[in-house]
Coordinates of C-alpha atoms in Angstrom, one line a residue:
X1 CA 0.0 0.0 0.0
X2 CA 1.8 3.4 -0.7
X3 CA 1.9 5.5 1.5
X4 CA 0.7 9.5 1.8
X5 CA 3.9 11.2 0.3
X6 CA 3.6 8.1 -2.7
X7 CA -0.1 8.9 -3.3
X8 CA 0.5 12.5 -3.8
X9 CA 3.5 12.2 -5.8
X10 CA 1.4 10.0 -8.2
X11 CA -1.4 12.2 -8.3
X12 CA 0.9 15.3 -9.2
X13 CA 2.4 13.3 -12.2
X14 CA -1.0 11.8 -13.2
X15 CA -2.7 15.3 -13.6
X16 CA -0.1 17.0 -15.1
X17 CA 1.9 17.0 -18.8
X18 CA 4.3 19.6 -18.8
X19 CA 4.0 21.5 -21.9
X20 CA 7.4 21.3 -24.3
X21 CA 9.3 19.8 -21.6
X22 CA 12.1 18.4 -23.5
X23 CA 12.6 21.3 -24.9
X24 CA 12.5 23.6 -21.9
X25 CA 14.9 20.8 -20.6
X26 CA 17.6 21.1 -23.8
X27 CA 17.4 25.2 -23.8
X28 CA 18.2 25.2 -20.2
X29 CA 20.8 22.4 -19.1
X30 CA 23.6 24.3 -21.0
X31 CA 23.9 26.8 -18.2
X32 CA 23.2 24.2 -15.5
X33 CA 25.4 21.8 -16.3
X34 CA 28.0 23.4 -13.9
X35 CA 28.6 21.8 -9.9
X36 CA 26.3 24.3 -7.5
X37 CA 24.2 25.7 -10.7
X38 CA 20.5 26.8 -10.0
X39 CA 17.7 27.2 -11.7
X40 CA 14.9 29.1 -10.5
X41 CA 11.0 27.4 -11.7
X42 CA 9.1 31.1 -11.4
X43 CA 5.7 28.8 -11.9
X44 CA 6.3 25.1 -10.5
X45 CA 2.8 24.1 -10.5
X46 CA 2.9 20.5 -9.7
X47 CA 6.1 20.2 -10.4
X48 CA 6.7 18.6 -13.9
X49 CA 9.4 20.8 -15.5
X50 CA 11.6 20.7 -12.4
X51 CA 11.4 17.1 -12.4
X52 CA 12.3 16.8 -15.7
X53 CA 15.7 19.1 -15.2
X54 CA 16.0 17.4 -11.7
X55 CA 16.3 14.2 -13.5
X56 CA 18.2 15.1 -16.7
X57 CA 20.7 17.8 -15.6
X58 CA 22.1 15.6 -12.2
X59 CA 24.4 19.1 -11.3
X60 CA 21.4 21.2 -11.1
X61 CA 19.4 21.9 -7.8
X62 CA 16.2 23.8 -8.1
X63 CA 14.2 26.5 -6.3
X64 CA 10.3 26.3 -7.0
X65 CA 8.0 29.6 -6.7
X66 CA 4.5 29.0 -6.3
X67 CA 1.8 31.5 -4.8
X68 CA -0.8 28.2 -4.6
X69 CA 0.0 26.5 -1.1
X70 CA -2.1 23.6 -3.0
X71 CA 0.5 23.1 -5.6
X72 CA 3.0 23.5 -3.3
X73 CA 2.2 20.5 -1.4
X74 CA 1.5 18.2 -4.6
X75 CA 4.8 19.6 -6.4
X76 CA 6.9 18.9 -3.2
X77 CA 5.8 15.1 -2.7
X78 CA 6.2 14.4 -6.5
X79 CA 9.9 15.9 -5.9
X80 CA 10.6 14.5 -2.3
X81 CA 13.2 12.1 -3.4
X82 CA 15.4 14.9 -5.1
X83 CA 16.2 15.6 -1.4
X84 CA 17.9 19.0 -0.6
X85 CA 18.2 19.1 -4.4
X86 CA 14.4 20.8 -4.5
X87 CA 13.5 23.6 -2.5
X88 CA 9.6 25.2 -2.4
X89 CA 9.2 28.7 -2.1
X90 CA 5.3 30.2 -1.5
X91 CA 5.7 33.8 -3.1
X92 CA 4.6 35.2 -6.4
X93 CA 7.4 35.0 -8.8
X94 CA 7.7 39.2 -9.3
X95 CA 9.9 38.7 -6.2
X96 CA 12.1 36.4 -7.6
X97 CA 15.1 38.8 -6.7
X98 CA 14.3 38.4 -2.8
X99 CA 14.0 34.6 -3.4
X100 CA 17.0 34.0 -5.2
X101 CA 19.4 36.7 -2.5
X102 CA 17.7 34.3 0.2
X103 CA 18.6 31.0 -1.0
X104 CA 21.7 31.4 -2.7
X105 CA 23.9 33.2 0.0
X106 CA 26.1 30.0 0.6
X107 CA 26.8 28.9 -3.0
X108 CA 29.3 29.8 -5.9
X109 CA 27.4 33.1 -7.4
X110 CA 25.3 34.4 -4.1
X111 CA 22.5 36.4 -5.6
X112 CA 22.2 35.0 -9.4
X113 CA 21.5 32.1 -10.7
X114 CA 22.3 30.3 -13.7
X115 CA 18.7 29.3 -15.5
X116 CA 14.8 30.6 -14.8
X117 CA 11.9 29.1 -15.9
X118 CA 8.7 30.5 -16.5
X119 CA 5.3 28.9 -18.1
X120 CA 3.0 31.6 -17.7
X121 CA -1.0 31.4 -17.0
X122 CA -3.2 29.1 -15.3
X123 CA -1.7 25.2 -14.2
X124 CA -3.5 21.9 -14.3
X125 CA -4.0 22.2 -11.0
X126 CA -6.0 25.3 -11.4
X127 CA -8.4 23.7 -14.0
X128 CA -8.8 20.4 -12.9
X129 CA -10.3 22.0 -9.4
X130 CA -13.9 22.1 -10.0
X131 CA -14.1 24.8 -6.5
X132 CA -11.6 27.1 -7.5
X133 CA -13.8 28.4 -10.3
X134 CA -11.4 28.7 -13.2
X135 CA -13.1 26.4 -15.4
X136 CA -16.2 27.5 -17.2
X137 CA -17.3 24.4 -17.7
X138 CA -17.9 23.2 -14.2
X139 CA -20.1 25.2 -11.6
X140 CA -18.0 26.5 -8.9
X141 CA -18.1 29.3 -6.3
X142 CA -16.7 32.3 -8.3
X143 CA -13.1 32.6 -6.8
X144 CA -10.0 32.0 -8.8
X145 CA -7.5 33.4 -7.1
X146 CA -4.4 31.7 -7.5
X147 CA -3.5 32.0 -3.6
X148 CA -6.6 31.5 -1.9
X149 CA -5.2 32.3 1.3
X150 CA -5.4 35.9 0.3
X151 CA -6.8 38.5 -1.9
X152 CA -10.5 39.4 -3.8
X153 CA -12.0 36.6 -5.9
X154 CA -14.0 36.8 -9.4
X155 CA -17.3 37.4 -7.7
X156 CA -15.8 40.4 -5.9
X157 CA -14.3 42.1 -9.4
X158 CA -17.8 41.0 -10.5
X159 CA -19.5 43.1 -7.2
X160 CA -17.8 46.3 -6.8
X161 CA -16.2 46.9 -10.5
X162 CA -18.3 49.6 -11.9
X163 CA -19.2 48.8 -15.8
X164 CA -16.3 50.8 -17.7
X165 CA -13.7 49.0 -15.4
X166 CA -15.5 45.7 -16.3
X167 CA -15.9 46.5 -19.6
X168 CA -11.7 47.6 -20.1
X169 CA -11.1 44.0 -18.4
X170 CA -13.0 42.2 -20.4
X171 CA -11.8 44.2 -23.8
X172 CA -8.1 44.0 -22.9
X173 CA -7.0 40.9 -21.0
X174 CA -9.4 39.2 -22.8
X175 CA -10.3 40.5 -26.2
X176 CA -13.6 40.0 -25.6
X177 CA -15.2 42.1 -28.5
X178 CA -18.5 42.3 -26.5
X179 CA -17.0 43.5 -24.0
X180 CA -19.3 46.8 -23.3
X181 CA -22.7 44.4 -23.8
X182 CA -21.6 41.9 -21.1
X183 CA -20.4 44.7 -18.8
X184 CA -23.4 46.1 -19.0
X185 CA -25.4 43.0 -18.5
X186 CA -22.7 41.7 -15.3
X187 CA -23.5 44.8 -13.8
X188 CA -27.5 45.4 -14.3
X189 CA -28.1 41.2 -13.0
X190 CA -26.2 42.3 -10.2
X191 CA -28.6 44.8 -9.0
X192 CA -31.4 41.7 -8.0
X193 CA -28.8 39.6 -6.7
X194 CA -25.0 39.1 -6.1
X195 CA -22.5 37.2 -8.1
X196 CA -21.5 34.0 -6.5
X197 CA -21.4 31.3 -9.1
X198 CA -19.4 30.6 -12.4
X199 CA -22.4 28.8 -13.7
X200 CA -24.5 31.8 -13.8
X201 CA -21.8 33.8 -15.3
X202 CA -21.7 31.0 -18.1
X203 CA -25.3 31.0 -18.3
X204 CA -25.4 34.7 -18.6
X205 CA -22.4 35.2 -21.5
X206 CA -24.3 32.7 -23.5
X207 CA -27.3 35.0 -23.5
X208 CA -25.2 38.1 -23.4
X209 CA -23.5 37.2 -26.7
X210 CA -24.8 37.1 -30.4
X211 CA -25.5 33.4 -31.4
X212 CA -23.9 33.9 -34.8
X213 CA -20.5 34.7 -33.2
X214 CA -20.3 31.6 -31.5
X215 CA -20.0 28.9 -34.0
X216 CA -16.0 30.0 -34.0
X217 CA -13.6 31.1 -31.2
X218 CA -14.4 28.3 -28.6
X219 CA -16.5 28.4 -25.8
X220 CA -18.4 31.6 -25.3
X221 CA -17.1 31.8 -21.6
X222 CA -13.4 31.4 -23.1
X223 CA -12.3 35.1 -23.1
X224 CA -14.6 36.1 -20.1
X225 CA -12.8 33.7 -17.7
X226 CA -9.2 34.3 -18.8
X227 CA -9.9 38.3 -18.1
X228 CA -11.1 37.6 -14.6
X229 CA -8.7 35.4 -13.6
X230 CA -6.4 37.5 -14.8
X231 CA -7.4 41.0 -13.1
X232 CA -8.1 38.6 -10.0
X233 CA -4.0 37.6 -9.9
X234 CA -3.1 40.6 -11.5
X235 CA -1.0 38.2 -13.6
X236 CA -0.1 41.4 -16.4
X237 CA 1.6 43.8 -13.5
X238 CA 3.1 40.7 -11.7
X239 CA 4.6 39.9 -15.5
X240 CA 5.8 43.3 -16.0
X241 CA 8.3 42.9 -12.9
X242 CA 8.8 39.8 -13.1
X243 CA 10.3 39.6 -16.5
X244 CA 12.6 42.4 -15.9
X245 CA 13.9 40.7 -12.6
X246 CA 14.2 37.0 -13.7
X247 CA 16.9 38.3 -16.1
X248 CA 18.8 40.4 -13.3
X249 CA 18.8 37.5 -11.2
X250 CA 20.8 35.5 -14.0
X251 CA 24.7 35.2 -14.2
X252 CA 26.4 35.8 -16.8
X253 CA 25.9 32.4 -19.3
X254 CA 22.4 32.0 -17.0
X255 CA 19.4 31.4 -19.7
X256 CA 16.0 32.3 -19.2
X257 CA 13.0 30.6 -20.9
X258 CA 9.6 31.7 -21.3
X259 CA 6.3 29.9 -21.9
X260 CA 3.2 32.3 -22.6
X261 CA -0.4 31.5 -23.5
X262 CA -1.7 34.2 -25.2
X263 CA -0.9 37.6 -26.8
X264 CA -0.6 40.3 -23.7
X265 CA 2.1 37.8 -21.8
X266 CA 4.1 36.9 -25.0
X267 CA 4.0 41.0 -25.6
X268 CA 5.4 41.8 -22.6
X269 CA 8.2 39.0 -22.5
X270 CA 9.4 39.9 -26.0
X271 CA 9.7 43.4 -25.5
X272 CA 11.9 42.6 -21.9
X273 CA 14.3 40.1 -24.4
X274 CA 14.3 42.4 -26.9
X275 CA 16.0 45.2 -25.1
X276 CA 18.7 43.0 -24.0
X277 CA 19.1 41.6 -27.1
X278 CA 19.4 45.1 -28.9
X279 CA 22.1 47.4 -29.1
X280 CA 21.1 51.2 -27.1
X281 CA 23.2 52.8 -29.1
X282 CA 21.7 55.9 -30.7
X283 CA 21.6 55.5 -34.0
X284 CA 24.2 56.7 -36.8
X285 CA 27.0 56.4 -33.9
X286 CA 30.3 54.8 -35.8
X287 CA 31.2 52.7 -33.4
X288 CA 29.3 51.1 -30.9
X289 CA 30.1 51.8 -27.2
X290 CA 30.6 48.4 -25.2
X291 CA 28.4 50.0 -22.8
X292 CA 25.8 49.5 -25.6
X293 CA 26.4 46.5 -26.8
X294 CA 23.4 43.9 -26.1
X295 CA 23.3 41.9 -22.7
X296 CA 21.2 39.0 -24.0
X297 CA 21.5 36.4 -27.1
X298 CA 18.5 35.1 -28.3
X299 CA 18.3 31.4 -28.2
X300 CA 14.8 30.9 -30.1
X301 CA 14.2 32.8 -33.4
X302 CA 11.0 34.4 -32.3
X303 CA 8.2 32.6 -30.5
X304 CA 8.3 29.1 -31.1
X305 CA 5.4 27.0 -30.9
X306 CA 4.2 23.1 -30.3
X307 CA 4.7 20.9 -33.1
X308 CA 2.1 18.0 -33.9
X309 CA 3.5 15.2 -31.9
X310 CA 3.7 18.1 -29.0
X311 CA -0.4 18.7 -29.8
X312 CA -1.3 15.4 -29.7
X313 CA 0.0 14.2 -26.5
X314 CA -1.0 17.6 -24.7
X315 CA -3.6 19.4 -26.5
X316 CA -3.1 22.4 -23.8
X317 CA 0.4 23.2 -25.5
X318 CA -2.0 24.5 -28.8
X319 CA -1.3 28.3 -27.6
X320 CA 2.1 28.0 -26.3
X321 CA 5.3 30.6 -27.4
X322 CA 8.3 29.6 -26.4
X323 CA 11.2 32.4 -25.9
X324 CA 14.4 32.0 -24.7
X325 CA 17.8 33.8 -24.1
X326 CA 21.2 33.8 -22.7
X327 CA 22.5 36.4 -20.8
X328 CA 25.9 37.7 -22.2
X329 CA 27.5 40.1 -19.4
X330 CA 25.6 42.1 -16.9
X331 CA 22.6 44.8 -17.8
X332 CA 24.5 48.3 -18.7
X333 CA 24.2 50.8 -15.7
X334 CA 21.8 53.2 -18.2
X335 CA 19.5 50.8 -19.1
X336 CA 19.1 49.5 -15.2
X337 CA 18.9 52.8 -14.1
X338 CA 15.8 53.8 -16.7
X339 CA 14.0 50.2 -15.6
X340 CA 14.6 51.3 -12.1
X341 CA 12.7 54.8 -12.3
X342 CA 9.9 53.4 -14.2
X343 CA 6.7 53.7 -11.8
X344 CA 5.1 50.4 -11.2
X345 CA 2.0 49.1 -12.9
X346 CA -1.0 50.4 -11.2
X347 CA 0.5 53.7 -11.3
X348 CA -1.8 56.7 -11.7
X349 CA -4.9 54.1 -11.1
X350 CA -7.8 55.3 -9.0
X351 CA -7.1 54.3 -5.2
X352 CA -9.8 51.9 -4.8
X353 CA -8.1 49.7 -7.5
X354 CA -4.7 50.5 -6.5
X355 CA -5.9 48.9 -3.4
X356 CA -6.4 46.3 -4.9
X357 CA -3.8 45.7 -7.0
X358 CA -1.6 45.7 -3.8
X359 CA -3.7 43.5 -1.9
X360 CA -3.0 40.9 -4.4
X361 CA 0.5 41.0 -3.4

């Protein structure tokens, strides 16, 4: 009979298929294949990735960020038999600098380390929970918060969000073109009675929007939910940070890879890359200044995406892109300094959002 630690290692490996895993595994072990090298998982979920660099790259040791306490737990008894080689951090990856200046104080490059790993949006985990409330199409108390030890849920954006605030949501995380119409409709059913359930809200898009549009684009919940759980994490603004400091925390030859699920994340990781991998020279200069010269290579030409075999064994890979880069010395003083004085998302927001915003934190 197996015992507890057994049963929920096997239940993390059943109910989750890391997307692109070899892959993730072959860009990264390069940089880890060093004695004392690190890589920091920024998402561990339940755990698949790391086990799959844990078990490939034997030099490598691993520190797992995870706001969900839940996939914390399941992650850590899939990887109990890695030993001291694994160790699970409960934060939200935006403060990966802390993490990493905590946990690498006694090795070879205190403060950096030498890969990251990020595969962005909602887990298995998060899905497969019928009472979390991320999945349209079970009924579930509207919550969706990635920690639910802290922070509002969907049916409190839902509540208190007046209808242009509900209406940008919807419009820009996700471009949801009838976006004013189910606003409108959140906010005047609201007036009888509160939200509390996801299966009104999927009862209520499906009336909300235009038959005719719905025989394409997936389910008509698809782009309502993703917004929500979105604004709920405040996934965008933790992904603006985050980005940014995942590459400060790498050492020189450290690599970074990025998996994104739709068109706002992959935005805001190509533009971070981008700027390391692009001279800040001004133009028409005849020579380029080392201080100028870019920080990052690219290691992926563009975004690449799952390939057939990839789609068929996990059809939850069909939206991935895949970025990736290698960080060639350390960011120029200039360009730190101008990331450094940029104010932080949120900024200029009315306080009752702001509010918000930090509470998630």
């Amino acid at each position: 009979m197996m015992n507890t630690t057994e049963e929920r290692a096997g239940d993390a490996a059943d109910r989750h298929l890391p997307v692109l895993l070899q892959r993730c595994v072959d860009l990264l072990a390069p940089a880890l294949a060093g004695p004392g090298s690190v890589l920091v998982d920024c998402t561990l979920g339940m755990g698949g990735h790391t086990e799959g660099v844990l078990e490939q790259v034997p030099t490598a040791r691993v520190i797992g960020i995870d706001r969900d306490p839940e996939a914390l737990r399941l992650a850590s008894a899939r990887l109990a038999r890695f030993g001291d080689r694994f160790t699970p951090v409960h934060a939200v990856y935006d403060e990966i600098g802390a993490v990493v200046a905590t946990h690498t104080a006694g090795g070879p490059t205190p403060g950096a380390v030498q890969g990251v790993l990020m595969d962005l949006g909602v887990s298995s985990l998060q899905l497969d929970e019928a009472g979390r409330g991320f999945a349209y199409a079970q009924d579930a108390p509207l919550d969706m918060r990635m920690d639910p030890t802290r922070g509002q849920t969907a049916a409190d954006v839902l509540n208190t969000y007046d209808e242009r605030e509900l209406a940008r949501i919807l419009r820009e995380y996700g471009e949801e073109r009838f976006a004013p119409r189910i606003a409108r409709a959140i906010v005047r059913r609201r007036e009888s009675r509160p939200w509390e359930r996801s299966g009104d809200l999927v009862d209520l898009l499906r009336a909300t929007i235009p038959a005719a549009t719905r025989k394409t684009g997936g389910h008509p919940a698809k782009r309502a939910f993703q917004a929500l759980r979105i604004e709920v994490n405040g996934e965008i603004e933790v992904l603006e940070r985050a980005v940014p400091a995942a590459i400060e925390a790498l050492a020189v030859d450290g690599r970074i890879v990025v998996e994104s699920y739709h068109s706002l994340e992959d935005r805001i990781v190509k533009r971070a890359l981008q700027r390391g991998t692009t001279s800040s020279a001004p133009a028409g200069l005849p020579v380029e200044p080392e201080t100028h010269r870019p920080y990052l290579e690219a290691l992926t030409r563009g975004a690449e995406t799952a390939d057939g075999p990839e789609l068929e064994r996990n059809p939850r890979s069909a939206s991935v892109r895949l970025r990736a880069a290698r960080r060639l010395r350390p960011t120029p003083d200039h360009l730190r300094e101008a990331r450094d004085e940029r104010p932080r998302a949120g900024h200029g927001t009315p306080r009752k959002n702001q509010a918000r915003k930090e509470d998630r934190r």
